[in-house]
Short mmCIF file of C-alpha atoms in Angstrom, two decimals:
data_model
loop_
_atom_site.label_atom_id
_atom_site.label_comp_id
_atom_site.label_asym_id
_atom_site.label_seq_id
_atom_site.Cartn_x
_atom_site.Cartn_y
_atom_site.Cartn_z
CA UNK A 1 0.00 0.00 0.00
CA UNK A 2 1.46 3.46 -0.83
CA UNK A 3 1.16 6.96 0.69
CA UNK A 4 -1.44 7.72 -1.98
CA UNK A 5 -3.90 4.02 -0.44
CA UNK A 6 -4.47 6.02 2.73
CA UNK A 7 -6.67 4.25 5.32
CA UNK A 8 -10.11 5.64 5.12
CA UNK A 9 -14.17 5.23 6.28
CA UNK A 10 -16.71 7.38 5.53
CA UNK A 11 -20.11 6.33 5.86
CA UNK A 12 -23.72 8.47 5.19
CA UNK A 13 -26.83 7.82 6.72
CA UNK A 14 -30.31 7.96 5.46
CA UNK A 15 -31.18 11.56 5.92
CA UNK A 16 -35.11 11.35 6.60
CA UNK A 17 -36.80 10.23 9.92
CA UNK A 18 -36.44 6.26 9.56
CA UNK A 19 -40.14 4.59 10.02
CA UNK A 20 -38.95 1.30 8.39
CA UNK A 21 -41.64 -0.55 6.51
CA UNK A 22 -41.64 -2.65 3.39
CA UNK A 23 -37.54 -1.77 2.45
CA UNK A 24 -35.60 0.68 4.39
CA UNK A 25 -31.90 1.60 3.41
CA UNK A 26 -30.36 2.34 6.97
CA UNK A 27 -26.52 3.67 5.85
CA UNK A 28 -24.07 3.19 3.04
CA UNK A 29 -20.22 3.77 3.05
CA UNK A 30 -16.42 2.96 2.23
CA UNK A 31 -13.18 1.99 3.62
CA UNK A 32 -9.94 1.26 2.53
CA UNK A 33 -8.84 -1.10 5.47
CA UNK A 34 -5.86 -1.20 7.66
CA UNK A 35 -4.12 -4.00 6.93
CA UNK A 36 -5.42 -6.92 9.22
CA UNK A 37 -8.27 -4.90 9.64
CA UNK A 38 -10.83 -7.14 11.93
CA UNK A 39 -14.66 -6.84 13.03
CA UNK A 40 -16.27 -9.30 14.93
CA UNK A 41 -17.30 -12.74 15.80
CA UNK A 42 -20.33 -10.05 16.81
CA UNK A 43 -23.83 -9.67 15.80
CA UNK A 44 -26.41 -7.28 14.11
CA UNK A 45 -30.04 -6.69 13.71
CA UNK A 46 -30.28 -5.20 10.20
CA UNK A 47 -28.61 -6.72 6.63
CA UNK A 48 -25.15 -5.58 5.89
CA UNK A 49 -24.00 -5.83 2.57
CA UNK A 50 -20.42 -5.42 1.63
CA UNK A 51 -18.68 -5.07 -2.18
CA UNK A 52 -14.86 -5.79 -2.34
CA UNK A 53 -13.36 -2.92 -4.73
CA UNK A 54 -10.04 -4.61 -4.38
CA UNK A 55 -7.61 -6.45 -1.71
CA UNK A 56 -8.53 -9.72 -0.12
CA UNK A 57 -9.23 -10.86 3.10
CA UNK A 58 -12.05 -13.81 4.98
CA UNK A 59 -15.32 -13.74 6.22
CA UNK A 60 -16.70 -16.29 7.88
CA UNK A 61 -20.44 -16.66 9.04
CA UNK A 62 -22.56 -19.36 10.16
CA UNK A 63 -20.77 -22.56 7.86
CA UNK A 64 -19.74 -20.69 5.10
CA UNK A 65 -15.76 -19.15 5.81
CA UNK A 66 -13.92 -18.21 2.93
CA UNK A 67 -11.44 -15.66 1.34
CA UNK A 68 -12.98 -12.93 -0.64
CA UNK A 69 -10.90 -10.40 -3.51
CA UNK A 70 -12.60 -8.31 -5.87
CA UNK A 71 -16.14 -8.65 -7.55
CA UNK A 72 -16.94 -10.46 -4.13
CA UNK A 73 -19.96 -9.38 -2.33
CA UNK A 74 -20.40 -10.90 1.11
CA UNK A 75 -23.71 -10.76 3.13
CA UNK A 76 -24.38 -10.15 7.10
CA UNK A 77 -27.78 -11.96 8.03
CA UNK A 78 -29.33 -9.92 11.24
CA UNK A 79 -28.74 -11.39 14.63
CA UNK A 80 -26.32 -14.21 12.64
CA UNK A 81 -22.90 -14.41 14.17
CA UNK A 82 -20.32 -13.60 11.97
CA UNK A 83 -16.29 -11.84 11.39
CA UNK A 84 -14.18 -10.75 8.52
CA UNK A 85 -11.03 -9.81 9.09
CA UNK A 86 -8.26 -7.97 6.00
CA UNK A 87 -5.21 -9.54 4.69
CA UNK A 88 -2.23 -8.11 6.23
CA UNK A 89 -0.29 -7.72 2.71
CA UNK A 90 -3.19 -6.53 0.90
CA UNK A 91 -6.13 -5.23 2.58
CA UNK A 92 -9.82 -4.70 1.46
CA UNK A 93 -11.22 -1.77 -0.12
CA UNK A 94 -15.05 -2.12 0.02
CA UNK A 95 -18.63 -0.71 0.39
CA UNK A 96 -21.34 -1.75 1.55
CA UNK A 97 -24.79 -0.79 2.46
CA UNK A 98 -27.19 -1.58 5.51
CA UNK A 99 -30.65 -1.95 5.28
CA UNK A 100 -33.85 -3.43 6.89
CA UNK A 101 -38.01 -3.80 6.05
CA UNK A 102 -40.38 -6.36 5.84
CA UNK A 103 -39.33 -7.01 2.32
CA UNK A 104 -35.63 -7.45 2.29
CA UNK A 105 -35.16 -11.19 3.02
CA UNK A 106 -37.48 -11.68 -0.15
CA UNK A 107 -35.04 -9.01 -1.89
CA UNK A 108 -31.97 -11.40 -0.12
CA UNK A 109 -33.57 -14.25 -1.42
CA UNK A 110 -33.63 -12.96 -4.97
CA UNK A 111 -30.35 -13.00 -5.21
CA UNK A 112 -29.76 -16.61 -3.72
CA UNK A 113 -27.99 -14.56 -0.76
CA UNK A 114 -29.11 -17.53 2.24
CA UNK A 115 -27.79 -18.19 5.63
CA UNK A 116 -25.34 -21.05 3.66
CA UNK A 117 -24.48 -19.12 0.96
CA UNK A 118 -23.93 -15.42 1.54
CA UNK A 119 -21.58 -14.84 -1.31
CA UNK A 120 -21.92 -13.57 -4.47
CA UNK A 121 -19.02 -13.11 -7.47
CA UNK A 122 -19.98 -10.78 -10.03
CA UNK A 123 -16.30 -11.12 -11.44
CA UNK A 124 -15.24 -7.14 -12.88
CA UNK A 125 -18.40 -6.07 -13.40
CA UNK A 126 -18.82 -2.09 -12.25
CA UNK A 127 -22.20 -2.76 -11.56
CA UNK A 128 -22.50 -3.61 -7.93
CA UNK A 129 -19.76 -0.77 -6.80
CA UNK A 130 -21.30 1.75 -8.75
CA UNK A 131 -25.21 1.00 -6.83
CA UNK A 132 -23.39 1.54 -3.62
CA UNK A 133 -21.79 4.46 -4.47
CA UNK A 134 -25.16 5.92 -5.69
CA UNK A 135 -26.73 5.14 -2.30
CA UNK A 136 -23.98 6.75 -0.89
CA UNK A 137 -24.10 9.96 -3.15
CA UNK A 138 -28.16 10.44 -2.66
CA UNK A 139 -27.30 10.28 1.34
CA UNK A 140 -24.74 12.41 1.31
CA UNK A 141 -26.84 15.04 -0.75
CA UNK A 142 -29.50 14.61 1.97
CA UNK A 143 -32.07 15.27 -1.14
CA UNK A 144 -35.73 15.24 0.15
CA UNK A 145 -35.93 11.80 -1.76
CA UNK A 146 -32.83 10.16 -0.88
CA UNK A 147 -34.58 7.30 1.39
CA UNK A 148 -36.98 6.63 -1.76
CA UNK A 149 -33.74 6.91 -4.64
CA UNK A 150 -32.05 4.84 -1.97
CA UNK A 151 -34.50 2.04 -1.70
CA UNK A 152 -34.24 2.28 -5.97
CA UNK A 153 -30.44 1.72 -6.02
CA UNK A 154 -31.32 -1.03 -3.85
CA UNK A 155 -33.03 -3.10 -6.00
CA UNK A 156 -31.13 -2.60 -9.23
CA UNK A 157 -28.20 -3.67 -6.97
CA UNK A 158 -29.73 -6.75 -6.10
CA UNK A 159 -30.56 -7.28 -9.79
CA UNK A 160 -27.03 -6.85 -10.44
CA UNK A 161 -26.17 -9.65 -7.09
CA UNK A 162 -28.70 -12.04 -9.08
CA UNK A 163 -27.35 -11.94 -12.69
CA UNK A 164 -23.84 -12.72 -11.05
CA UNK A 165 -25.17 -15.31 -8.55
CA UNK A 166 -24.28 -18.03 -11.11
CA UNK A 167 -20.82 -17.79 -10.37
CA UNK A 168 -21.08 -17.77 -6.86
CA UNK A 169 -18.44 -19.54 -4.94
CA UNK A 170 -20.29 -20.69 -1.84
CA UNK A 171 -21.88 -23.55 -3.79
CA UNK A 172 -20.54 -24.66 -6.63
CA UNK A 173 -21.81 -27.99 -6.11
CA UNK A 174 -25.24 -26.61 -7.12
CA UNK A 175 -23.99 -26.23 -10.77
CA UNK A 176 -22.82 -27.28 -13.64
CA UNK A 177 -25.04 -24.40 -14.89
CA UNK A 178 -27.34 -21.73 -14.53
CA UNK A 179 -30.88 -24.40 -14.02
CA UNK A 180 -30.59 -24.56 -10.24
CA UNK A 181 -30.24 -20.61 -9.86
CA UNK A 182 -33.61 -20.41 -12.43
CA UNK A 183 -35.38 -22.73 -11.02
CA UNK A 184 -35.02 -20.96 -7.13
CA UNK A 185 -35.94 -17.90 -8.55
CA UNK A 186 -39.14 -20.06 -10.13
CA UNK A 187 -40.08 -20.79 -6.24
CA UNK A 188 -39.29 -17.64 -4.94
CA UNK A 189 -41.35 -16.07 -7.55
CA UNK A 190 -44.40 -18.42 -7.33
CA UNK A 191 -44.50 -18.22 -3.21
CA UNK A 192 -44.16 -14.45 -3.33
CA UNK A 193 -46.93 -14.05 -5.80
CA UNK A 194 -48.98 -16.56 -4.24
CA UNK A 195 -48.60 -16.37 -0.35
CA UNK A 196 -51.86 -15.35 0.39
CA UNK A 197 -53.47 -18.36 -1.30
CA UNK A 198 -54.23 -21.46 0.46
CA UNK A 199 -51.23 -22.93 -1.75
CA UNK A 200 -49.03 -26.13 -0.88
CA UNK A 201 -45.40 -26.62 -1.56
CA UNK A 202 -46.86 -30.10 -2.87
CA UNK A 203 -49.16 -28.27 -5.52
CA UNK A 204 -46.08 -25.97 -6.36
CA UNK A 205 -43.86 -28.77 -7.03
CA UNK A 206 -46.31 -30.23 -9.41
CA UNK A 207 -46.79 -27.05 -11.13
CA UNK A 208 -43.46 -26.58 -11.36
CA UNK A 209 -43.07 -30.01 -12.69
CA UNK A 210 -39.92 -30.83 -10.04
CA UNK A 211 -39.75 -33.84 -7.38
CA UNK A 212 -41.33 -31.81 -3.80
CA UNK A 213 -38.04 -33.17 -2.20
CA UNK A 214 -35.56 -32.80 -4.74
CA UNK A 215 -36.66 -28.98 -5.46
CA UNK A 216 -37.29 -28.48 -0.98
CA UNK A 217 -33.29 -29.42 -0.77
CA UNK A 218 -31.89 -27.12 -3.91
CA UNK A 219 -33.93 -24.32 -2.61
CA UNK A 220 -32.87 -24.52 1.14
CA UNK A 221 -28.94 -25.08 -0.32
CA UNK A 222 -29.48 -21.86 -2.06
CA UNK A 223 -31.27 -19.97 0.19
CA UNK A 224 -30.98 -21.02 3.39
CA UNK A 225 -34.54 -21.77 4.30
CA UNK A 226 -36.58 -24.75 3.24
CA UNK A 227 -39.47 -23.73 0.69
CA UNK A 228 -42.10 -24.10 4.00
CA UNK A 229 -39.99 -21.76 6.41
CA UNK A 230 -39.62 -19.00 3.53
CA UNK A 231 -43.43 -19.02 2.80
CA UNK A 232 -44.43 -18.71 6.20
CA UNK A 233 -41.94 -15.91 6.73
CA UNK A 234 -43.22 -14.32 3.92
CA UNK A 235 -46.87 -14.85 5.14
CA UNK A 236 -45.98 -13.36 8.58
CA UNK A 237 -43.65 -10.44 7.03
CA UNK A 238 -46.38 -9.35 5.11
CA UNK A 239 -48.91 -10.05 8.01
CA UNK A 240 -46.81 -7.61 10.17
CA UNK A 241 -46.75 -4.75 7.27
CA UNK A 242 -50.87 -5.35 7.97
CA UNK A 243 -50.85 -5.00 11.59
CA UNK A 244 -48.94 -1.74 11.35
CA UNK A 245 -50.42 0.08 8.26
CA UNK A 246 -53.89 -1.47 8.87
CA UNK A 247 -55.42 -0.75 12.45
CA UNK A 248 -58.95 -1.43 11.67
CA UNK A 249 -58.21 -5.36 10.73
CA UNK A 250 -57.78 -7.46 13.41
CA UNK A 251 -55.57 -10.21 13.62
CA UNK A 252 -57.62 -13.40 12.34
CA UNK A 253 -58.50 -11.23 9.31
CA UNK A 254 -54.84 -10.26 9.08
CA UNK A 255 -53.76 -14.05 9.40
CA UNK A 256 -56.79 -14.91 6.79
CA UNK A 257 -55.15 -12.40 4.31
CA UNK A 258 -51.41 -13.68 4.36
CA UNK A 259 -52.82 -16.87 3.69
CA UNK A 260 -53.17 -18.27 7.59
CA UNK A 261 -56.37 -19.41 8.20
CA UNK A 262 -55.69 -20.13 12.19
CA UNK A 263 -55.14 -17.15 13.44
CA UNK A 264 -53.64 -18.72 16.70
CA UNK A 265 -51.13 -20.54 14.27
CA UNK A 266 -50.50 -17.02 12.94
CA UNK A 267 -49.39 -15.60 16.46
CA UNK A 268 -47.42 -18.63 17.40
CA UNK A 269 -44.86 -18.03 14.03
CA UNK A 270 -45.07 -14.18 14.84
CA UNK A 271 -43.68 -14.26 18.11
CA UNK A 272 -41.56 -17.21 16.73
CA UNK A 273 -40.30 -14.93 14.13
CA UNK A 274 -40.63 -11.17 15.44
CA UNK A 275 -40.74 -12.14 19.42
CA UNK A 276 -43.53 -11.02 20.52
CA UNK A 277 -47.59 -11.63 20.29
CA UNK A 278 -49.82 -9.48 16.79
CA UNK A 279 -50.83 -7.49 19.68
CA UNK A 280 -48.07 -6.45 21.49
CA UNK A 281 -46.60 -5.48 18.12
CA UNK A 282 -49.28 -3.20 17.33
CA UNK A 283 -49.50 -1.47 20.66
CA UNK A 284 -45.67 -0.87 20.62
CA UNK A 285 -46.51 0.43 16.81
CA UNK A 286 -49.13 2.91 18.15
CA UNK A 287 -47.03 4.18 20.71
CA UNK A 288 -44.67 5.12 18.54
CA UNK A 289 -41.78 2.24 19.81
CA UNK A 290 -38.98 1.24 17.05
#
């Protein structure tokens, strides 16, 4: 590293009053590491992205550990234990972006970004550095729309994550090509268009035209979740959107709409998921708790 690599962080926040609902960018920023640089084993309750701009170094959470270099993107789950730590010859230059909602583990999910695989290679494409930098920018502007351009940059970076997911390195036992990463984004795309239907990952299968247990285990390699724990965290992320933005349902007609149709069942995977009761969650909403 010369005089001119300087060691560097600057991150911008989301400029507007946060009231997180569907996708919420929390912060974006960059650093050109010390060498050795190291964060963590810790945790965190929102998704941290990061994208190496060049250097190497490891991350390790959960059972994936490996050593990342450029065109590497590497994903922090919330509350999932995890460190990554710089090489001491050539340290990491990254960005990354934090963000939270109701929406963003179907946005992770998109991009085959699971608890076992939270690494993506999109080789030299600009693509990914240039979304975080934009996020950055809009931030840093603290334009009346940044939160709302933010959430935008968001998604096309994800987009960009996705159409390099096929070269990801945290399971490259899933492919000899591209049909495993099409076909999870077949499921993903069926359960999130169909979650409040009284659907069955049996009836899916068959649609699909796919073995229930052969296309259960490729989607939980890639994602992380089995096809039955994704829809009903779907059902119950969308079923807590409800309980805040819609105060005049109550929670059996909430649990009917996401596709529940016991709404005890309903409040036993909410506090499973969110921990706490439908109720409790939309008192602390009206009283204006975080």
């Amino acid at each position: 590293m010369t005089a001119s690599d300087a060691y560097t962080y600057r991150v911008a926040s989301n400029p507007v009053t946060l009231q997180p609902r569907g996708l919420t960018v929390l912060f974006s920023g960059e650093s050109q590491t010390k060498p050795g640089h190291r964060i963590g084993p810790k945790v965190v309750d929102y998704y941290l992205l990061h994208h190496v701009l060049s250097g190497r170094g490891r991350f390790h959470s959960g059972e994936y550990d490996g050593e990342l270099t450029a065109g590497s993107s590497f994903l922090i789950h919330p509350h999932q234990l995890f460190d990554y730590v710089s090489d001491e010859a050539e340290p990491w230059r990254y960005r990354w972006v934090a963000f939270i909602g109701a929406d963003a583990g179907e946005l992770v999910a998109s991009a085959g970004l699971g608890l076992l695989s939270p690494v993506v290679d999109t080789g030299d494409s600009p693509a990914p550095a240039d979304r975080c930098r934009a996020i950055f920018d809009c931030f840093r502007m603290r334009a009346g729309a940044a939160s709302v351009e933010a959430t935008g940059h968001l998604h096309l970076l994800f987009a960009d994550l996705a159409t390099g997911a096929s070269d990801r390195a945290a399971s490259p036992q899933l492919r000899p090509n591209s049909h495993n990463e099409e076909l999870v984004q077949l499921v993903i795309g069926y359960l999130t268009t169909q979650y409040a239907e009284p659907i069955t990952i049996e009836a899916m299968a068959e649609t699909l035209g796919y073995n229930r247990a052969y296309l259960s285990r490729l989607f939980k390699q890639v994602v992380g979740l089995s096809p039955v724990t994704f829809l009903t965290k779907l059902r119950i992320d969308h079923g807590r959107r409800l309980l805040r933005e819609r105060p005049e349902l109550t929670v059996e007609q909430i649990a009917s709409s996401v596709g529940i149709q016991d709404p005890l069942y309903f409040s036993k995977q909410f506090r499973r998921w969110h921990g706490q009761s439908p109720s409790m969650y939309r008192s602390a909403v009206g009283q204006g708790a975080k």
